[in-house]
Short mmCIF file of C-alpha atoms (C1' of nucleotides) in Angstrom, two decimals:
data_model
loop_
_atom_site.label_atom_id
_atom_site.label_comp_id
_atom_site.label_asym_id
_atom_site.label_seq_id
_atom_site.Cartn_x
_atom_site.Cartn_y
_atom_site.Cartn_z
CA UNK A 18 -14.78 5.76 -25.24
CA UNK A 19 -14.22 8.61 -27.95
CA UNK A 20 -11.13 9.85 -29.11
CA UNK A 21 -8.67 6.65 -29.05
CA UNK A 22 -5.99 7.61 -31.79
CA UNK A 23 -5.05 10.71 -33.44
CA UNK A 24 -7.26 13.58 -32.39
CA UNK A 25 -4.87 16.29 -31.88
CA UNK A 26 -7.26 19.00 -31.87
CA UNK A 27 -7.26 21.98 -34.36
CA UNK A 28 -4.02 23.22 -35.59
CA UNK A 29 -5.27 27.26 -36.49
CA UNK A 30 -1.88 28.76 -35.99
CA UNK A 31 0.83 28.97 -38.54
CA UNK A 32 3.63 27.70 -37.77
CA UNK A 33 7.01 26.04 -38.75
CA UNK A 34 6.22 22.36 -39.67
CA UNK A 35 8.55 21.23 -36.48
CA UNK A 36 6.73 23.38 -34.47
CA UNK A 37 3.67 21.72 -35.96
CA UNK A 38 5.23 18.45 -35.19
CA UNK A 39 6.51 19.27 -32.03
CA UNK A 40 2.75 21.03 -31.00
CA UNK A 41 0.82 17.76 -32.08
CA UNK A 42 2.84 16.20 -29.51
CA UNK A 43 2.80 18.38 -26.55
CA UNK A 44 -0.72 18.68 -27.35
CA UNK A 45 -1.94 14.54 -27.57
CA UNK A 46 0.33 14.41 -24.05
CA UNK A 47 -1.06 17.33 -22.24
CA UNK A 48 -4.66 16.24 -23.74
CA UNK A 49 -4.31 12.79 -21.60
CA UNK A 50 -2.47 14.12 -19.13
CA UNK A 51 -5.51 16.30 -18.04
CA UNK A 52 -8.12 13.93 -19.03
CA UNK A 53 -6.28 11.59 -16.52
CA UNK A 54 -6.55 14.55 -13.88
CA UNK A 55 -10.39 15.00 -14.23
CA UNK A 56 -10.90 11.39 -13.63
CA UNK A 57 -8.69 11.33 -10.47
CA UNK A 58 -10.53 14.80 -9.38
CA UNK A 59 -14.07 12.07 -9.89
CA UNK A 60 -12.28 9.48 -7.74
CA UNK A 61 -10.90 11.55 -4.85
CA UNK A 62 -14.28 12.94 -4.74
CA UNK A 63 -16.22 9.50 -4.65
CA UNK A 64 -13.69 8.74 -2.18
CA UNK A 65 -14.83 11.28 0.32
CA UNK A 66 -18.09 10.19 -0.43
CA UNK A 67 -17.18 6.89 0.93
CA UNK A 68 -15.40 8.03 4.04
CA UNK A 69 -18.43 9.99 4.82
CA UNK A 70 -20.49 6.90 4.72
CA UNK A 71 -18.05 5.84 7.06
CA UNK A 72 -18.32 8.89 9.57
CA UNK A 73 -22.00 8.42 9.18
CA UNK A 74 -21.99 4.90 10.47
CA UNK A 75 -19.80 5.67 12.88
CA UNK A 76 -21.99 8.29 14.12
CA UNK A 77 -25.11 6.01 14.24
CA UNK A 78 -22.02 3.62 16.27
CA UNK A 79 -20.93 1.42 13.89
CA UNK A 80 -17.01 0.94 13.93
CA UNK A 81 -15.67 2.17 10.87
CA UNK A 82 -12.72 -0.11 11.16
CA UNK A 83 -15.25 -3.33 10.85
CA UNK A 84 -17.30 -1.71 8.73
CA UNK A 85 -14.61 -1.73 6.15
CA UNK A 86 -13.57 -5.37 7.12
CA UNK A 87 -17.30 -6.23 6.01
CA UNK A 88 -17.53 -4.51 3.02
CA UNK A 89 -13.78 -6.36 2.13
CA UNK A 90 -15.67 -9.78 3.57
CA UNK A 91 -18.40 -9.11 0.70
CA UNK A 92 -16.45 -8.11 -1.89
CA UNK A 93 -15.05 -11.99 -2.34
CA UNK A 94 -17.18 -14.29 -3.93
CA UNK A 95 -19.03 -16.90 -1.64
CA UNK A 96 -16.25 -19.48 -2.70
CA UNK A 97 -13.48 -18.10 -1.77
CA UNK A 98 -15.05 -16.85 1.38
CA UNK A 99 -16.39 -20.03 2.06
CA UNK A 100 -12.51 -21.46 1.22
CA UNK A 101 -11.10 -19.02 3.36
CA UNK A 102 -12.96 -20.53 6.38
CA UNK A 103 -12.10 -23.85 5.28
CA UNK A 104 -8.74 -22.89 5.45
CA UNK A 105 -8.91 -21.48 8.97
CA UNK A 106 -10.14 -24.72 10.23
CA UNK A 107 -7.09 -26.36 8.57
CA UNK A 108 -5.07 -24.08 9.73
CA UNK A 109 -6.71 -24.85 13.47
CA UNK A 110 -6.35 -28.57 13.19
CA UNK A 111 -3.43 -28.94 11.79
CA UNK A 112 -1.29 -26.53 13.80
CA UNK A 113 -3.23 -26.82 17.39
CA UNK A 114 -4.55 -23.50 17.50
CA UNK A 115 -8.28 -23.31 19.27
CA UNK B 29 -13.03 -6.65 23.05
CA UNK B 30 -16.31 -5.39 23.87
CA UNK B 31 -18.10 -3.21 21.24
CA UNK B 32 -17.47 -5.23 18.04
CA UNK B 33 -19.41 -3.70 15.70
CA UNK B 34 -22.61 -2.28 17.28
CA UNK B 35 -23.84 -2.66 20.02
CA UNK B 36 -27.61 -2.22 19.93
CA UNK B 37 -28.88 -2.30 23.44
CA UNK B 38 -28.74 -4.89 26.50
CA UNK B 39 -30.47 -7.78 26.50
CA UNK B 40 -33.42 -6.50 28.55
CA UNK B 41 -36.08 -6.20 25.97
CA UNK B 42 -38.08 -9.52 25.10
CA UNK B 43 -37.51 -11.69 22.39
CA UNK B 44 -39.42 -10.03 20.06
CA UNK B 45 -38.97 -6.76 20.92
CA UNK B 46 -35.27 -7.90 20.42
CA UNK B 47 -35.65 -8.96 17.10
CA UNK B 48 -37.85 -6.41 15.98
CA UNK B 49 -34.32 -3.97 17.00
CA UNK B 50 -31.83 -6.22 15.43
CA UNK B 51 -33.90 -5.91 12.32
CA UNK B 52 -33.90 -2.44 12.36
CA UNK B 53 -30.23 -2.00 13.10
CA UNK B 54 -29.46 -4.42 10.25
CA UNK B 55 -31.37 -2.96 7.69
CA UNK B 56 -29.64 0.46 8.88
CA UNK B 57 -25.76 -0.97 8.10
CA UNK B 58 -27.14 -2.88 5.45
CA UNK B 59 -27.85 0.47 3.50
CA UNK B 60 -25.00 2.03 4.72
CA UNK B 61 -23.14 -0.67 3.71
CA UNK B 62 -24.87 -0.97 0.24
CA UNK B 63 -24.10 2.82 -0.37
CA UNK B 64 -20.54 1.92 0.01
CA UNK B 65 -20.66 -0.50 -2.66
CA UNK B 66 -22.05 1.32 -4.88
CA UNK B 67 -19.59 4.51 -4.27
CA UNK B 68 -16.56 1.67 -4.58
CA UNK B 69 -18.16 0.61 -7.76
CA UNK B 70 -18.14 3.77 -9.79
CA UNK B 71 -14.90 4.45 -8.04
CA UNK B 72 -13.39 0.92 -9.29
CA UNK B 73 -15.11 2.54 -12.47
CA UNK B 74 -13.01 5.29 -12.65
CA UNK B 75 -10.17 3.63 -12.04
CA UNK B 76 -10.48 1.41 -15.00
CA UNK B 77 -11.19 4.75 -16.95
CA UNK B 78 -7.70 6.20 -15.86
CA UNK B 79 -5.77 2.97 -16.46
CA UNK B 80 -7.49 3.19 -20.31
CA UNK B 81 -5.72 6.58 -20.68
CA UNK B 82 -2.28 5.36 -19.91
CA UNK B 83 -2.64 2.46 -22.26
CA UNK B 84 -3.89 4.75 -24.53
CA UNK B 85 -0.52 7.27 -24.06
CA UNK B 86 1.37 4.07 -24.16
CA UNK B 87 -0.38 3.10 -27.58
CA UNK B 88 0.63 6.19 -29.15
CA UNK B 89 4.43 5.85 -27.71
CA UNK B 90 4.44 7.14 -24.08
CA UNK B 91 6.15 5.83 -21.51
CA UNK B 92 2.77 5.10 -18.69
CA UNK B 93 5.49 5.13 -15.89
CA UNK B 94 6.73 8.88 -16.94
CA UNK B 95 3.57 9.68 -17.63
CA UNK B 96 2.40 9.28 -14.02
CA UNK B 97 5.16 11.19 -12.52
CA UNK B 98 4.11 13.73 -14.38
CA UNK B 99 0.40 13.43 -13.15
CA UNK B 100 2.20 13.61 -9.69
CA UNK B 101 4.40 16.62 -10.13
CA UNK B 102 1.59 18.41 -11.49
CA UNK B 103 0.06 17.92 -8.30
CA UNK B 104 2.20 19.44 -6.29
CA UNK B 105 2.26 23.29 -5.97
CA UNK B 106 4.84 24.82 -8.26
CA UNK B 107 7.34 26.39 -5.41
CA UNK B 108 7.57 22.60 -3.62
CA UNK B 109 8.09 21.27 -6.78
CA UNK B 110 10.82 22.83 -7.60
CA UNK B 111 12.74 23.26 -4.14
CA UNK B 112 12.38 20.00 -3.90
CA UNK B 113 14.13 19.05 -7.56
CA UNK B 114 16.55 21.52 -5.92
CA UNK B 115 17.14 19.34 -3.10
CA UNK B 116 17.18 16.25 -4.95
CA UNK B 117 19.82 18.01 -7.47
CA UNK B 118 21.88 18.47 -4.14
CA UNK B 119 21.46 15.11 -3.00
CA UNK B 120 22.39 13.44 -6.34
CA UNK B 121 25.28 15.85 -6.72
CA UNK B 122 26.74 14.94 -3.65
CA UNK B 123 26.34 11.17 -4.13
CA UNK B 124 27.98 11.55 -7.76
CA UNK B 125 24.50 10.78 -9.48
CA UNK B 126 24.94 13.83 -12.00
CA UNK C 12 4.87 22.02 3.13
CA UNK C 13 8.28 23.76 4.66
CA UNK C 14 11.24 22.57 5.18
CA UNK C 15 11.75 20.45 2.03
CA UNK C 16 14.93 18.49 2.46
CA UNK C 17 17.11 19.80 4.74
CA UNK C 18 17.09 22.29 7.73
CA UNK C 19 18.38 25.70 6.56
CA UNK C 20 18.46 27.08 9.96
CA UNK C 21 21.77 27.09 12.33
CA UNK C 22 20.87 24.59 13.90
CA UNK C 23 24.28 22.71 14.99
CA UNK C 24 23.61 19.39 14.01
CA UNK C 25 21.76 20.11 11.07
CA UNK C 26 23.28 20.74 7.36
CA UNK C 27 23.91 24.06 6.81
CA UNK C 28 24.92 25.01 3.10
CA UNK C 29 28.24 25.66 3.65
CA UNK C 30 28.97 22.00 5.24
CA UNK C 31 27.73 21.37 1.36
CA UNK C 32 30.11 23.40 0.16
CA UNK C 33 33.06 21.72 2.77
CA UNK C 34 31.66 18.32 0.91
CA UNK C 35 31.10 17.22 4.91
CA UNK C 36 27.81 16.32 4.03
CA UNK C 37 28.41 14.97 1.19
CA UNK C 38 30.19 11.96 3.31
CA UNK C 39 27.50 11.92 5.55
CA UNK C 40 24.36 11.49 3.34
CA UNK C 41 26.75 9.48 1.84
CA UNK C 42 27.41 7.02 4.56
CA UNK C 43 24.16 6.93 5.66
CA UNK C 44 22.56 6.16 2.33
CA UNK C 45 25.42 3.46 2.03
CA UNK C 46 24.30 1.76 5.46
CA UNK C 47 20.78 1.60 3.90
CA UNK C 48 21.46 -0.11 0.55
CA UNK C 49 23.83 -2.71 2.66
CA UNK C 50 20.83 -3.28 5.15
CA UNK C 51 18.81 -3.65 1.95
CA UNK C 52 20.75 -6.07 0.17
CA UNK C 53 20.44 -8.27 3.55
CA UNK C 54 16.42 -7.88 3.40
CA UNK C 55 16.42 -8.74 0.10
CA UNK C 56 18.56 -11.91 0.27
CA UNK C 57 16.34 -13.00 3.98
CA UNK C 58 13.18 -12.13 1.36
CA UNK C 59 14.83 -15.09 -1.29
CA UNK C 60 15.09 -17.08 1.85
CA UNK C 61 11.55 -16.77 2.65
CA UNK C 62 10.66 -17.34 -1.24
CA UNK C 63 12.93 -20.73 -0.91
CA UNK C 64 10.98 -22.25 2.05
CA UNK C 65 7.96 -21.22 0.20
CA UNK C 66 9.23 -23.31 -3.05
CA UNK C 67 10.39 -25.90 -0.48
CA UNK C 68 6.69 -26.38 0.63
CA UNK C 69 5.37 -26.73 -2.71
CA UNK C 70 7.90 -29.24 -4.04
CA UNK C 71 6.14 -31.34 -1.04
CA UNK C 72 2.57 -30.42 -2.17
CA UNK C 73 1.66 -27.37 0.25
CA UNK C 74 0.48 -24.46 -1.79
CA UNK C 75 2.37 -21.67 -1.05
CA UNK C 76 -0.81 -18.96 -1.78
CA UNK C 77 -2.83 -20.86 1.56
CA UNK C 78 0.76 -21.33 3.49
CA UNK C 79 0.87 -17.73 2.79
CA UNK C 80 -2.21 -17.34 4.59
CA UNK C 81 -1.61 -19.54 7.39
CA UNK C 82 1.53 -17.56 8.18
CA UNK C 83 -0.50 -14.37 7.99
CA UNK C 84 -2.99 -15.74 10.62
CA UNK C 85 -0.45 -16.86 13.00
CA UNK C 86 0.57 -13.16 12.81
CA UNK C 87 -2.27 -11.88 14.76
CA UNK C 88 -2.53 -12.27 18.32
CA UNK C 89 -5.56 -14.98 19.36
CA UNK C 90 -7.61 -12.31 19.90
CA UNK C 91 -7.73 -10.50 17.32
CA UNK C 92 -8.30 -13.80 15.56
CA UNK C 93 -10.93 -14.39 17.36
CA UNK C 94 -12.58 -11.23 16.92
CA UNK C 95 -11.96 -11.19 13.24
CA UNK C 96 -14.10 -14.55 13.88
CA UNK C 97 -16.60 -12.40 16.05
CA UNK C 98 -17.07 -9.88 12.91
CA UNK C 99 -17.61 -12.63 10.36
CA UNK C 100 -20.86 -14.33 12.46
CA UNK C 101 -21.59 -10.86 12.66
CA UNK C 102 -21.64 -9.97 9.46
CA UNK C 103 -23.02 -13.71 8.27
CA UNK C 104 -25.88 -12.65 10.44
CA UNK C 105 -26.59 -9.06 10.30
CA UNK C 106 -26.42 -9.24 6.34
CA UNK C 107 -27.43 -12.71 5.29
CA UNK C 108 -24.45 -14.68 4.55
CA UNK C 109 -24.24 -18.40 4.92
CA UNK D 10 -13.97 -28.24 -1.70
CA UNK D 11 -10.76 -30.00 -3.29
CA UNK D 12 -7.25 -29.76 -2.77
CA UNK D 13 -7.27 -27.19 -0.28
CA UNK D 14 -3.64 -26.80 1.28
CA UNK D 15 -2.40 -29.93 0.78
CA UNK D 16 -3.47 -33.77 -0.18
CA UNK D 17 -1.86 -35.89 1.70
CA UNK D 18 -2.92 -38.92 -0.22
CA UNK D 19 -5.71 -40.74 -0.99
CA UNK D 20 -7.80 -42.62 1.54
CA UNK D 21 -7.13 -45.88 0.91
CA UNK D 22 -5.42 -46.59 3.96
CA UNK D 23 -6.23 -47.50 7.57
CA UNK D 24 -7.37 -45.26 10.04
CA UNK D 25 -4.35 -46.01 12.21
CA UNK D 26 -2.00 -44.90 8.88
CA UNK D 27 -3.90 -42.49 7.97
CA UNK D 28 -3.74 -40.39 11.38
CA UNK D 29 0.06 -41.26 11.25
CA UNK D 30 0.57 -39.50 8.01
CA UNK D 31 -1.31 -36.57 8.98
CA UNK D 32 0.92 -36.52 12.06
CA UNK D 33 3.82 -36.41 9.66
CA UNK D 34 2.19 -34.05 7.72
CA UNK D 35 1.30 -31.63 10.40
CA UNK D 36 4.80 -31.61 11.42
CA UNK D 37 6.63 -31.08 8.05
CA UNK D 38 4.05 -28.44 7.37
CA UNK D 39 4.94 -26.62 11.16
CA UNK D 40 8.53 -27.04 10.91
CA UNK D 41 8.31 -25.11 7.15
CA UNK D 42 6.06 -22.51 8.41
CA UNK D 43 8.32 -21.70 11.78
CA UNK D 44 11.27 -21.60 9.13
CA UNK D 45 9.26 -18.98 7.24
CA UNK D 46 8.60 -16.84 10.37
CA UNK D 47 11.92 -16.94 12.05
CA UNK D 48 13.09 -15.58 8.67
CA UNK D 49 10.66 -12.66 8.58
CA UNK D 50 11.17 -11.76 11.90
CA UNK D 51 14.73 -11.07 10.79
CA UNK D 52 13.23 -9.34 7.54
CA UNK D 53 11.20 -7.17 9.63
CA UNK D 54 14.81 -6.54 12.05
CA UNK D 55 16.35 -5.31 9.22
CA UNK D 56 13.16 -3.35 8.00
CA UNK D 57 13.66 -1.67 11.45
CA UNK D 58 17.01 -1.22 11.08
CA UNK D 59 16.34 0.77 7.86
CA UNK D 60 13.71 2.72 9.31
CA UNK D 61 16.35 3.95 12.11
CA UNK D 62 18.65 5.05 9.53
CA UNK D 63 16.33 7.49 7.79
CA UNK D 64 15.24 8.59 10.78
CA UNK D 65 18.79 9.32 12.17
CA UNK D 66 19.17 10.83 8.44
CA UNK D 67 16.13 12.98 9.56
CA UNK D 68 17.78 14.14 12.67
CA UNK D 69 20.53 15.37 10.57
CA UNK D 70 18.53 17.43 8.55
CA UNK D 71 17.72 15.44 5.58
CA UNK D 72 14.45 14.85 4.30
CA UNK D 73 13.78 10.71 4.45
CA UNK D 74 11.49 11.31 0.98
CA UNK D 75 14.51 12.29 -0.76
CA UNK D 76 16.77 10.23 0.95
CA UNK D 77 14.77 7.03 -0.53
CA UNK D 78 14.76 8.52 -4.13
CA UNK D 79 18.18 8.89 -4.09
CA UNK D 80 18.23 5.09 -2.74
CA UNK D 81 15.90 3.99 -5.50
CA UNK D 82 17.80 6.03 -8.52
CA UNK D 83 21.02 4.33 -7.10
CA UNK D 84 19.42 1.09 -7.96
CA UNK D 85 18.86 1.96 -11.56
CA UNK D 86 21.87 1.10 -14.05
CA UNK D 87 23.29 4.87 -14.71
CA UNK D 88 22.35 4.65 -18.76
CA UNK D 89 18.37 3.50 -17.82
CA UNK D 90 18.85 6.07 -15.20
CA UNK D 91 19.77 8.92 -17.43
CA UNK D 92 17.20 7.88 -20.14
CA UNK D 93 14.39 7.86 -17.96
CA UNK D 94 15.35 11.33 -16.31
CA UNK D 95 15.81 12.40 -19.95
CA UNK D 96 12.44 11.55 -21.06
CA UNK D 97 10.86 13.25 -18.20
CA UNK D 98 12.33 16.67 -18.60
CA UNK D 99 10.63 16.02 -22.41
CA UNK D 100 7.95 15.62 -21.25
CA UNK D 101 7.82 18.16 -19.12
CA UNK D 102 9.03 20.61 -20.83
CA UNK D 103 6.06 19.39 -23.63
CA UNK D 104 3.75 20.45 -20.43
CA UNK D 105 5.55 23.30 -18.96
CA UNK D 106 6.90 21.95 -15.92
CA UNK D 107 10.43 23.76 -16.52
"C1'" DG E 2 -2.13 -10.83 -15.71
"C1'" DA E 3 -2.29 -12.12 -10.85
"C1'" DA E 4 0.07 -11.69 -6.37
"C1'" DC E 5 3.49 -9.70 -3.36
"C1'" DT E 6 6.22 -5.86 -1.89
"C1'" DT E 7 7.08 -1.18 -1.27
"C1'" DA E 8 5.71 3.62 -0.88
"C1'" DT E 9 2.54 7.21 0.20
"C1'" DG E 10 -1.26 9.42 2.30
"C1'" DT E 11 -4.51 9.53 6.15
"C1'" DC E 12 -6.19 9.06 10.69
"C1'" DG E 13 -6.45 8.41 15.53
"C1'" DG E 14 -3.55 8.53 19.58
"C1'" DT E 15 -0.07 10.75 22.53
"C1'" DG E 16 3.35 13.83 24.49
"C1'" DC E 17 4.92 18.61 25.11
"C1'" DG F 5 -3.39 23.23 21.80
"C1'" DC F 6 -0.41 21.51 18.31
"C1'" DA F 7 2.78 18.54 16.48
"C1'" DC F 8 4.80 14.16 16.21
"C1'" DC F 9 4.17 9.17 15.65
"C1'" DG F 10 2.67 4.76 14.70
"C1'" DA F 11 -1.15 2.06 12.42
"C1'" DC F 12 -4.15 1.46 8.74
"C1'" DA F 13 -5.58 1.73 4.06
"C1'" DT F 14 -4.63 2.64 -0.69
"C1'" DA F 15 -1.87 2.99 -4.70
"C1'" DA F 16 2.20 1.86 -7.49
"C1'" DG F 17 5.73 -0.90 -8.98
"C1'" DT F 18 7.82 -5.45 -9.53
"C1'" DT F 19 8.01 -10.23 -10.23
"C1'" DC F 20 6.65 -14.67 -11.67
#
DNA sequence: GAACTTATGTCGGTGC
DNA sequence: GCACCGACATAAGTTC
């Protein structure tokens, strides 16, 4: 990743040396703030991509609701999935349920 | 609950025939499915990407928790914004929270 | 988004700016906000409770992350349980899961 | 698989023991976990309780968004308070959020 | 830095 | 038909 540090951009304008100060600063915040606002513009957009995956399963009559549930279900690693089921049958035995 | 999931037909079709369904229906939310991942992964991506920034802002002295209620007032349009610092003036006026 | 805060309209019951003004509001919001942080500070000290018992268990050798869990399933009705049980053969099958 | 939930001991005893101990086990381990829900049940009372009052707040014309920043700004110590606050309007003012 | 809690936004359901 | 409402899912903040 580029510009970790000082980059403030160009400084073309005269000005007093506060001002100078003071623009370097407004400058390296605004600079992050809006490359933080690009990459959430990305993410909302890959987000819609997802829920229109979703929709699109749903309209070939998958439930989106278990749909996510499986994607979750994949997302942990066979050993805690596989502990997870361990622990339901634990859970079963050892408080009666069926 | 009936319909968990998909349901992909009744049971009238012969084994094979049956199979030769299932497999299609599988390999149809298995690419659905796989799509999501993928979509989730650059997301998660992303993510990472934005959490850099703030620890890059908080690196060259800014506060990450400021910084993202900026992001979020920034986000709302400029007339809500401000009636609703108004109201929130009000509020903390009349609770003694000049 | 209208209607930011409070209802500006003469409504009877709602606050009008010049109950502001009176400082009738000002006991009201104030009241109410009052009977929040009190019902708060009651959540919050049922919450240690919880967090005790939980410290209880482990000082007798139950991890508290998988008593966590048990609680959680006891939450859902049986059958929901049992379809969340449904969804995982599911998935194990449609997708290739042990 | 080990030590998942809780070891009750090692095997070295009878079957007739063993089964014993579990039974104690099983118990201790119920009586904890009821503990633990009859406490969030009255969490979850109160949580309701809460939810009433910004509702009734609501009814009365004030907005419940506000209502819980003004609970959450209460919380603060008034010095972090009025830091914080002052380090926003910096900031915003560095990014012309006047 | 991982887990739990709280807060916010979104979506499907429901009443007028 | 729209608007309210509760449920679900995600994100943020807090704590250990």
């Amino acid at each position: 990743m580029p510009d970790i540090g000082h980059n403030s951009g160009d400084d073309t304008f005269s000005v007093s040396d506060e001002d100078l100060a003071k623009g370097h600063t407004d400058n390296r915040l605004r600079l992050l703030i809006e490359r933080i606002e690009r990459l959430e513009e990305e993410k909302k957009g890959i987000g819609d991509d997802i829920k229109d995956v979703y929709l699109e399963g749903k309209a070939v009559g998958y439930d989106p609701k278990i749909m996510r549930q499986i994607v979750r279900l994949r997302k942990m690693n066979p050993d805690d999935r596989k502990e997870m089921e361990a622990i339901l049958d634990l859970y079963k035995a050892a408080l009666g349920l069926s």
